[in-house]
Tab-separated table of C-alpha atoms in Angstrom:
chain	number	residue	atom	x	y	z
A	1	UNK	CA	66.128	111.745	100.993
A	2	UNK	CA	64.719	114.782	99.314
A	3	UNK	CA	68.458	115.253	98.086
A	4	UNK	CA	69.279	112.035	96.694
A	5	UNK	CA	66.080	112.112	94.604
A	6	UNK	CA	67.235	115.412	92.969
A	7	UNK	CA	70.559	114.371	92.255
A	8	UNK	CA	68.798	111.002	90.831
A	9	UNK	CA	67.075	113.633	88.686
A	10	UNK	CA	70.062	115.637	87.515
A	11	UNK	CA	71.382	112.050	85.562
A	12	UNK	CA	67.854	111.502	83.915
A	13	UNK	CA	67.226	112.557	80.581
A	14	UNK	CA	63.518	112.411	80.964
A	15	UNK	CA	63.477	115.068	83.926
A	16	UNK	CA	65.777	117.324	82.276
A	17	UNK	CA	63.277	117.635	79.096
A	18	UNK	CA	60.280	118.198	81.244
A	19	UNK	CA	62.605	120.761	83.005
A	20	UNK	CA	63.776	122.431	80.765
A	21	UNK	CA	60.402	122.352	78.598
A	22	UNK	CA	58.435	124.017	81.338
A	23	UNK	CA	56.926	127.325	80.500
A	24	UNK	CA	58.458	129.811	83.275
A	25	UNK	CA	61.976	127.239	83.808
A	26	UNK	CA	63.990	130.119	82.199
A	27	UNK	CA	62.456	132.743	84.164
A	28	UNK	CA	63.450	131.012	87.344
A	29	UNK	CA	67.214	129.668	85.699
A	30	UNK	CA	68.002	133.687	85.737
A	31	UNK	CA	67.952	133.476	89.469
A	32	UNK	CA	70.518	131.013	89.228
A	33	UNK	CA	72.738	131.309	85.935
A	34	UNK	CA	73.659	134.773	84.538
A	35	UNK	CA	72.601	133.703	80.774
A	36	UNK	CA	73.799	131.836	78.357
A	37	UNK	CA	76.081	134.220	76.124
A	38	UNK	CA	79.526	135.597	77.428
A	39	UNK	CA	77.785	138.995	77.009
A	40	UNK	CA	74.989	137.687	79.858
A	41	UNK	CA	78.325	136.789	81.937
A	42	UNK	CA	80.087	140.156	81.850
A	43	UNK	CA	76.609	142.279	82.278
A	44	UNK	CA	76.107	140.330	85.087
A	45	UNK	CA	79.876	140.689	86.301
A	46	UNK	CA	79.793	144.010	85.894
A	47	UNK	CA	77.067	144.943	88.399
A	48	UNK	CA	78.261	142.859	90.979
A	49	UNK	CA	81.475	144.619	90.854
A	50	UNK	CA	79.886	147.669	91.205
A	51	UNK	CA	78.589	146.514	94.016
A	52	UNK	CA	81.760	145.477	95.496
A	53	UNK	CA	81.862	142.097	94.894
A	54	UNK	CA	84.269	139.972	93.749
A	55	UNK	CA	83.811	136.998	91.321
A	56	UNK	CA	84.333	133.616	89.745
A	57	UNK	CA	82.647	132.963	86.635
A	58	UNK	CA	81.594	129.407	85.556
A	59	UNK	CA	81.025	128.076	81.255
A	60	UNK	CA	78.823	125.463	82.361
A	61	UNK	CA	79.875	122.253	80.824
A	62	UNK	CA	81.074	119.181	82.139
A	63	UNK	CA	81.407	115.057	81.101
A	64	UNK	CA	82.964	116.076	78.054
A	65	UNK	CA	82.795	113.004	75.891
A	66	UNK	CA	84.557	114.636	72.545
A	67	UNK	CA	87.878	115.549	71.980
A	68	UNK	CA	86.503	118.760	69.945
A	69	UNK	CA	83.661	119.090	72.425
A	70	UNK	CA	86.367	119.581	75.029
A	71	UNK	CA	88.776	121.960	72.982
A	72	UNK	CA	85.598	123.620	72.132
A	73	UNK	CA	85.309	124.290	75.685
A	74	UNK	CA	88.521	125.519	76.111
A	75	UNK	CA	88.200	128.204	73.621
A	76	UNK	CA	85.029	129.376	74.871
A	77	UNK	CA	87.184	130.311	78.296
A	78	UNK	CA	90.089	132.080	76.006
A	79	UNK	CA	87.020	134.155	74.828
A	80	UNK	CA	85.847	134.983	78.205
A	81	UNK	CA	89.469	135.618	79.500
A	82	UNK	CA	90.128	137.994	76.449
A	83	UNK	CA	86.777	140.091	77.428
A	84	UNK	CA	87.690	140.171	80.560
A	85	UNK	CA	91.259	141.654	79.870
A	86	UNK	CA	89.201	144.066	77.290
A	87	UNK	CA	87.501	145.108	80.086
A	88	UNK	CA	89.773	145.792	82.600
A	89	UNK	CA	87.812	143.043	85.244
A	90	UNK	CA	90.553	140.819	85.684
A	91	UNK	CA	91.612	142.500	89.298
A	92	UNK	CA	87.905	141.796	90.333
A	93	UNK	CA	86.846	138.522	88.161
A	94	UNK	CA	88.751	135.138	87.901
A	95	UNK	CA	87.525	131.797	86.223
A	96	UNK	CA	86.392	128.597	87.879
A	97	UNK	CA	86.693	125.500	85.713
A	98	UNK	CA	85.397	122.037	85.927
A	99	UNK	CA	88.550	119.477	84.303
A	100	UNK	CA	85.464	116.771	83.032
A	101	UNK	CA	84.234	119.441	80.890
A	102	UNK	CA	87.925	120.051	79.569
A	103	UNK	CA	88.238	116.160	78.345
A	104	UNK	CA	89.305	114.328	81.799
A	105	UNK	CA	86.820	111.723	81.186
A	106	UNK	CA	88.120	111.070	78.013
A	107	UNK	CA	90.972	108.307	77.287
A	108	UNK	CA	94.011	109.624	78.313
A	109	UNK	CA	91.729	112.183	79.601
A	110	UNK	CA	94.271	113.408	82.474
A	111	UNK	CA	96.256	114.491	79.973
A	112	UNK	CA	94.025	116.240	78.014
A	113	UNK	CA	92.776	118.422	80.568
A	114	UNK	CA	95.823	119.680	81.703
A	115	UNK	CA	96.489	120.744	78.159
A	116	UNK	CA	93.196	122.256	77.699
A	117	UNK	CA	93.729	123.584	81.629
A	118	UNK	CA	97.525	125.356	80.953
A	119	UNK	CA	95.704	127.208	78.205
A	120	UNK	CA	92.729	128.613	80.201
A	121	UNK	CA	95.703	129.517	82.919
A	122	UNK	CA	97.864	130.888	80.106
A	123	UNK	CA	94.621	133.362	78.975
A	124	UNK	CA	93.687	134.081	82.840
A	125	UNK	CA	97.750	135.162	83.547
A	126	UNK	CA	97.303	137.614	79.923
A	127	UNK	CA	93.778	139.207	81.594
A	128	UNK	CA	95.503	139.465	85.002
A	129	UNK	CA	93.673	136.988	87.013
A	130	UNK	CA	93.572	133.518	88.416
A	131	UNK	CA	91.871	130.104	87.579
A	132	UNK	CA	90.483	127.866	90.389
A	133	UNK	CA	89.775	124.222	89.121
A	134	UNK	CA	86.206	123.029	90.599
A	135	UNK	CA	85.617	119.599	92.727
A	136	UNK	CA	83.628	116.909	90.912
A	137	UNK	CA	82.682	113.526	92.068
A	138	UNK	CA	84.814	111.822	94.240
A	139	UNK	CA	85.956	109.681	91.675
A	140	UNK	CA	87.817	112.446	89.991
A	141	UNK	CA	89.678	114.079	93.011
A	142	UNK	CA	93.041	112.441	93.424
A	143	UNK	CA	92.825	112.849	89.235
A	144	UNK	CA	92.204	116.452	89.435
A	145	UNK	CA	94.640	116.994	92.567
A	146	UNK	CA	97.092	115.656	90.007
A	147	UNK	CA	96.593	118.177	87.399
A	148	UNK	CA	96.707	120.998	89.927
A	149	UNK	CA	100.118	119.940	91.385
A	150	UNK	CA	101.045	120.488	87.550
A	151	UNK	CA	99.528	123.831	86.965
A	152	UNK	CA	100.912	124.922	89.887
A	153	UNK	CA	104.048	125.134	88.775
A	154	UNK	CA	103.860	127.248	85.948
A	155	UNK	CA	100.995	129.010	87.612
A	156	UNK	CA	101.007	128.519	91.373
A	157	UNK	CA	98.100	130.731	92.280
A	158	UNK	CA	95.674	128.038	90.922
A	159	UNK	CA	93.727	127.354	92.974
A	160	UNK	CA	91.905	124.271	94.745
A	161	UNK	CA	88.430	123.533	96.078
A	162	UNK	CA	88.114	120.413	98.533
A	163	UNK	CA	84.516	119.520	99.909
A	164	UNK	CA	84.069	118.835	103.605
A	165	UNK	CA	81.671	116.009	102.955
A	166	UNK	CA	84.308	113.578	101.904
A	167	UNK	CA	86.023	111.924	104.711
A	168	UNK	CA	89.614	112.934	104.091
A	169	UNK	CA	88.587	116.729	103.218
A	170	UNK	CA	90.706	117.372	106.161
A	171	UNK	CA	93.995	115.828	104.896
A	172	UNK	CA	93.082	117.103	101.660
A	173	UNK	CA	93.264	120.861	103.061
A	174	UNK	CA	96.373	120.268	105.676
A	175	UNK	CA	98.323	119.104	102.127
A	176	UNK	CA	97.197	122.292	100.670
A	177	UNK	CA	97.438	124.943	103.310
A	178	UNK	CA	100.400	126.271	102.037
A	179	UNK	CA	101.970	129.987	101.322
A	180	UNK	CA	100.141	131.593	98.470
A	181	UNK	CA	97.630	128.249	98.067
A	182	UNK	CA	94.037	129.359	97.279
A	183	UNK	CA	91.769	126.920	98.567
A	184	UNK	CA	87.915	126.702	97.867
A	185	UNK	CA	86.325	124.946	101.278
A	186	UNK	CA	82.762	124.080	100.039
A	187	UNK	CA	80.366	121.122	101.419
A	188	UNK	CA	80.065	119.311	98.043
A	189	UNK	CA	77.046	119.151	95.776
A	190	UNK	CA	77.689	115.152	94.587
A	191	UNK	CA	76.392	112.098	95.771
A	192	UNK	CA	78.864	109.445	96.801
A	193	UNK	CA	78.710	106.374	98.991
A	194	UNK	CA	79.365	106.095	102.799
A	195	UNK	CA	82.472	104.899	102.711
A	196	UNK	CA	84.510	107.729	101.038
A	197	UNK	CA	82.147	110.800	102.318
A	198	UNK	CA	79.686	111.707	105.023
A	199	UNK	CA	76.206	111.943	104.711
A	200	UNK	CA	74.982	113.499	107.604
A	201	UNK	CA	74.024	116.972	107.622
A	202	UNK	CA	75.734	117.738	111.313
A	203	UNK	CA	78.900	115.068	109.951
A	204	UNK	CA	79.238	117.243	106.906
A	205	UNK	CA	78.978	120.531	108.755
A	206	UNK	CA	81.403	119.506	111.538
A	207	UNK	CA	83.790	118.598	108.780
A	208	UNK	CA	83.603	121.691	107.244
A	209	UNK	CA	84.416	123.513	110.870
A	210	UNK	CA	87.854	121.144	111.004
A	211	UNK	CA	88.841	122.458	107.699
A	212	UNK	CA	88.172	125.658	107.904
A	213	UNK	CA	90.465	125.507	111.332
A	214	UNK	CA	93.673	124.121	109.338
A	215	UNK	CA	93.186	126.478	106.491
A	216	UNK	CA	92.707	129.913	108.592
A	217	UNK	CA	95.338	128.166	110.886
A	218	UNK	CA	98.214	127.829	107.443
A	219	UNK	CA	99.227	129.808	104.984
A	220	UNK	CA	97.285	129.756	102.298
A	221	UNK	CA	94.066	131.954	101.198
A	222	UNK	CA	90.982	130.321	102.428
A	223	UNK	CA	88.197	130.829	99.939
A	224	UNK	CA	84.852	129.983	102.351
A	225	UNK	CA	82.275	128.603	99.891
A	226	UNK	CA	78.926	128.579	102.424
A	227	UNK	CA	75.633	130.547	102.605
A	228	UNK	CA	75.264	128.865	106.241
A	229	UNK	CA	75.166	132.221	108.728
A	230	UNK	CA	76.402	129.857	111.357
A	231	UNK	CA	79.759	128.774	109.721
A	232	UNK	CA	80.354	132.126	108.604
A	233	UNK	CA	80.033	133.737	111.847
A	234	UNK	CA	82.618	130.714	112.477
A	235	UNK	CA	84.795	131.933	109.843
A	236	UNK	CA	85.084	135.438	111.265
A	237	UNK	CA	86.100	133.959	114.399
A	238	UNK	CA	88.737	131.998	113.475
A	239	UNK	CA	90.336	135.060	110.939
A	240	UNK	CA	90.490	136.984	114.078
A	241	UNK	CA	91.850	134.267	116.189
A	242	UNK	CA	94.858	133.882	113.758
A	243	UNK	CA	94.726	137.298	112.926
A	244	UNK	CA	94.113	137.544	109.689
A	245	UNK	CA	92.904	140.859	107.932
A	246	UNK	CA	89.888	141.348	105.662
A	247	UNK	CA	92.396	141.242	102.606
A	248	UNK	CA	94.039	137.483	104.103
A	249	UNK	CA	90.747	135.087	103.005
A	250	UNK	CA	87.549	135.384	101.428
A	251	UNK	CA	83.938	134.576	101.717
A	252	UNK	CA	82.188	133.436	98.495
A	253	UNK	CA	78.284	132.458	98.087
A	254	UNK	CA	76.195	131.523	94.823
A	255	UNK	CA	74.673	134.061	92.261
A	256	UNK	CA	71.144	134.452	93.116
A	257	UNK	CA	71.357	133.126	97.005
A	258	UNK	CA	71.245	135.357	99.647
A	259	UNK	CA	72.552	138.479	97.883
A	260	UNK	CA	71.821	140.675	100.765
A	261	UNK	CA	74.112	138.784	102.463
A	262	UNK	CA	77.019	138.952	100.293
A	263	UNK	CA	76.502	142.896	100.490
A	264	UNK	CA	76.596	143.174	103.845
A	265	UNK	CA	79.287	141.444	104.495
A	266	UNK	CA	81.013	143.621	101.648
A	267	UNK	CA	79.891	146.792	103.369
A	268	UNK	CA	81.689	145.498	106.178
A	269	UNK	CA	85.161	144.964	104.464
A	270	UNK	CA	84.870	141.399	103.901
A	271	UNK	CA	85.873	139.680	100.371
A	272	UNK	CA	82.858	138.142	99.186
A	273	UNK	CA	83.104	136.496	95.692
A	274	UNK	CA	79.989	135.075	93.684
A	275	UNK	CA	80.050	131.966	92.085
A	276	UNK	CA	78.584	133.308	88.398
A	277	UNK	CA	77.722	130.315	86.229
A	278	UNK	CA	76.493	130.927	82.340
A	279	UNK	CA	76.350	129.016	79.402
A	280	UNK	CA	73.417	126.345	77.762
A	281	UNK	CA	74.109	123.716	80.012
A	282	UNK	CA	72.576	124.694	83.038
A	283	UNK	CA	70.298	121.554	84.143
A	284	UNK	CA	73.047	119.601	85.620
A	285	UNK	CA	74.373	122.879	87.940
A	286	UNK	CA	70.644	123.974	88.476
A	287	UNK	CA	69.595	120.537	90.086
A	288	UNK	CA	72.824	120.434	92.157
A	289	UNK	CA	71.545	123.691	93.831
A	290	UNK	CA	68.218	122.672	94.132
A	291	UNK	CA	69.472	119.537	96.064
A	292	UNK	CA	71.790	121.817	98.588
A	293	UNK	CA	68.919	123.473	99.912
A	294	UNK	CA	65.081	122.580	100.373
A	295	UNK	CA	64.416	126.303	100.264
A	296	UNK	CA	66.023	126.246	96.308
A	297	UNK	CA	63.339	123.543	95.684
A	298	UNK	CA	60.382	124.733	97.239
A	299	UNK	CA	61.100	128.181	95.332
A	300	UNK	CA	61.836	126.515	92.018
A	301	UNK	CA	58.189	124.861	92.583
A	302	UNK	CA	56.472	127.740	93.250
A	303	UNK	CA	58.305	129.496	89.984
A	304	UNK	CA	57.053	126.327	87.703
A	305	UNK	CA	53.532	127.209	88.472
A	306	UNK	CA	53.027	130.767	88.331
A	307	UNK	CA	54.172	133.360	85.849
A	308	UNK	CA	56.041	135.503	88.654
């Protein structure tokens, strides 16, 4: 219940002022979202690398209802991309990018994002790195799987993310376990109704075990999006079962949750990426993450009303 009433609250306008009009809500956003500036993003990426980490960064954007809002959008990930190659990060840092912030919503919106997508790929192949294309509501998936069959055949290490609570997240990885595929396997952040996804906490979690068989069972890259210590003890298993070496799939967790964990598990030998989201639009992402976990909540609370 707790969830639904925070994704209610990510659509209205009314919570997001009081939100993001509260005294300490941008001393508690840092936890979550490296900053708003591409400078933030590559501070940011550039002590989690030295750490040891891996990354995916994230211009937060999305429901792009503007042609020029859209290629605005675009260009803001050329920018980042060209930093990056400045830099030298592109071995270490790719992009993740959400296709309703690059126009899909839009008439002829399909289209439009796979423009806007081949040139974020285009920029990401120049900086020596990779582009993943984020899961959105349900309504967009067979839309987005679309544009991804496209990219990937100019750029075929694109990769996918498919959530385990909708109900054919299975199929959805089997189609996509395939040699060189890098696929995402998170639990999904959207609300959607019973008939397309589970809503179960256990349904939702036993899904994501299924998947997580086929793809560490094919040939792809699994990408394990989870902070849950159970399925990534899970994970581990099934890597050794089918033998798979440190280098063969990845973990990856949020910036700002359990980052103790994600350095242990580095220590280790594991991959661990982190999800690193910037940019002004952070309400939408912030309330997502807040709905995930009670613990996000109850901490955001406590932030609101003290100056910690």
């Amino acid at each position: 219940m707790l969830r639904q009433v925070v994704l209610a609250a990510s659509r209205s306008g009314g919570v997001r002022k009081l939100v993001e009009t509260a005294p300490y809500t941008r001393s508690v956003v840092k936890r979550f979202v490296a900053g708003e500036s591409v400078t933030d993003a590559l501070a940011v990426t550039e002590q989690l690398i030295a750490d040891g980490l891996l990354i995916t960064l994230d211009h937060l954007g999305e429901d792009t209802v503007e042609t020029a809002q859209a290629d605005t959008i675009t260009s803001r990930y050329e920018e980042l991309l060209g930093r990056l190659a400045e830099n030298g990060s592109g071995a270490r840092a790719e992009v993740s990018v959400k296709l309703t912030a690059l126009g899909q919503l839009l008439d002829d919106g399909e289209k439009v994002a796979l423009e806007n997508a081949r040139r974020i790929c285009a920029a990401a192949r120049e900086a020596g790195t990779t582009v993943t294309l984020d899961m959105e509501d349900h309504t967009t998936v067979d839309s987005t799987l679309r544009v991804l069959r496209e990219l990937r055949e100019e750029y075929p290490s694109t990769g996918a993310v498919i959530q385990s609570y909708l109900r054919r997240a299975e199929e959805y990885c089997a189609a996509l376990a395939d040699e060189g595929s890098r696929v995402r396997l998170c639990k999904g952040a959207y609300s959607a109704p019973d008939s397309v996804a589970f809503t179960g906490r256990d349904e939702v979690d036993k899904s994501y075990v299924r998947c997580m068989k086929v793809l560490m069972g094919g040939r792809g890259h699994p990408m394990l999006a989870t902070h849950d210590p159970r399925l990534i003890e899970i994970g581990g298993s099934l890597a050794t079962l089918h033998g798979r070496e440190h280098d063969a799939f990845e973990y990856q967790m949020l910036y700002g949750i359990r980052p103790n964990e994600q350095r242990r598990l580095a220590a280790q030998g594991a991959q661990v990426r982190v999800y690193v989201p910037y940019g002004e639009q952070w309400y939408g992402y912030l309330m997502r993450r807040l709905a995930e976990r009670p613990a996000n909540m109850g901490f955001f609370l406590r932030s609101l009303a003290t100056k910690s």
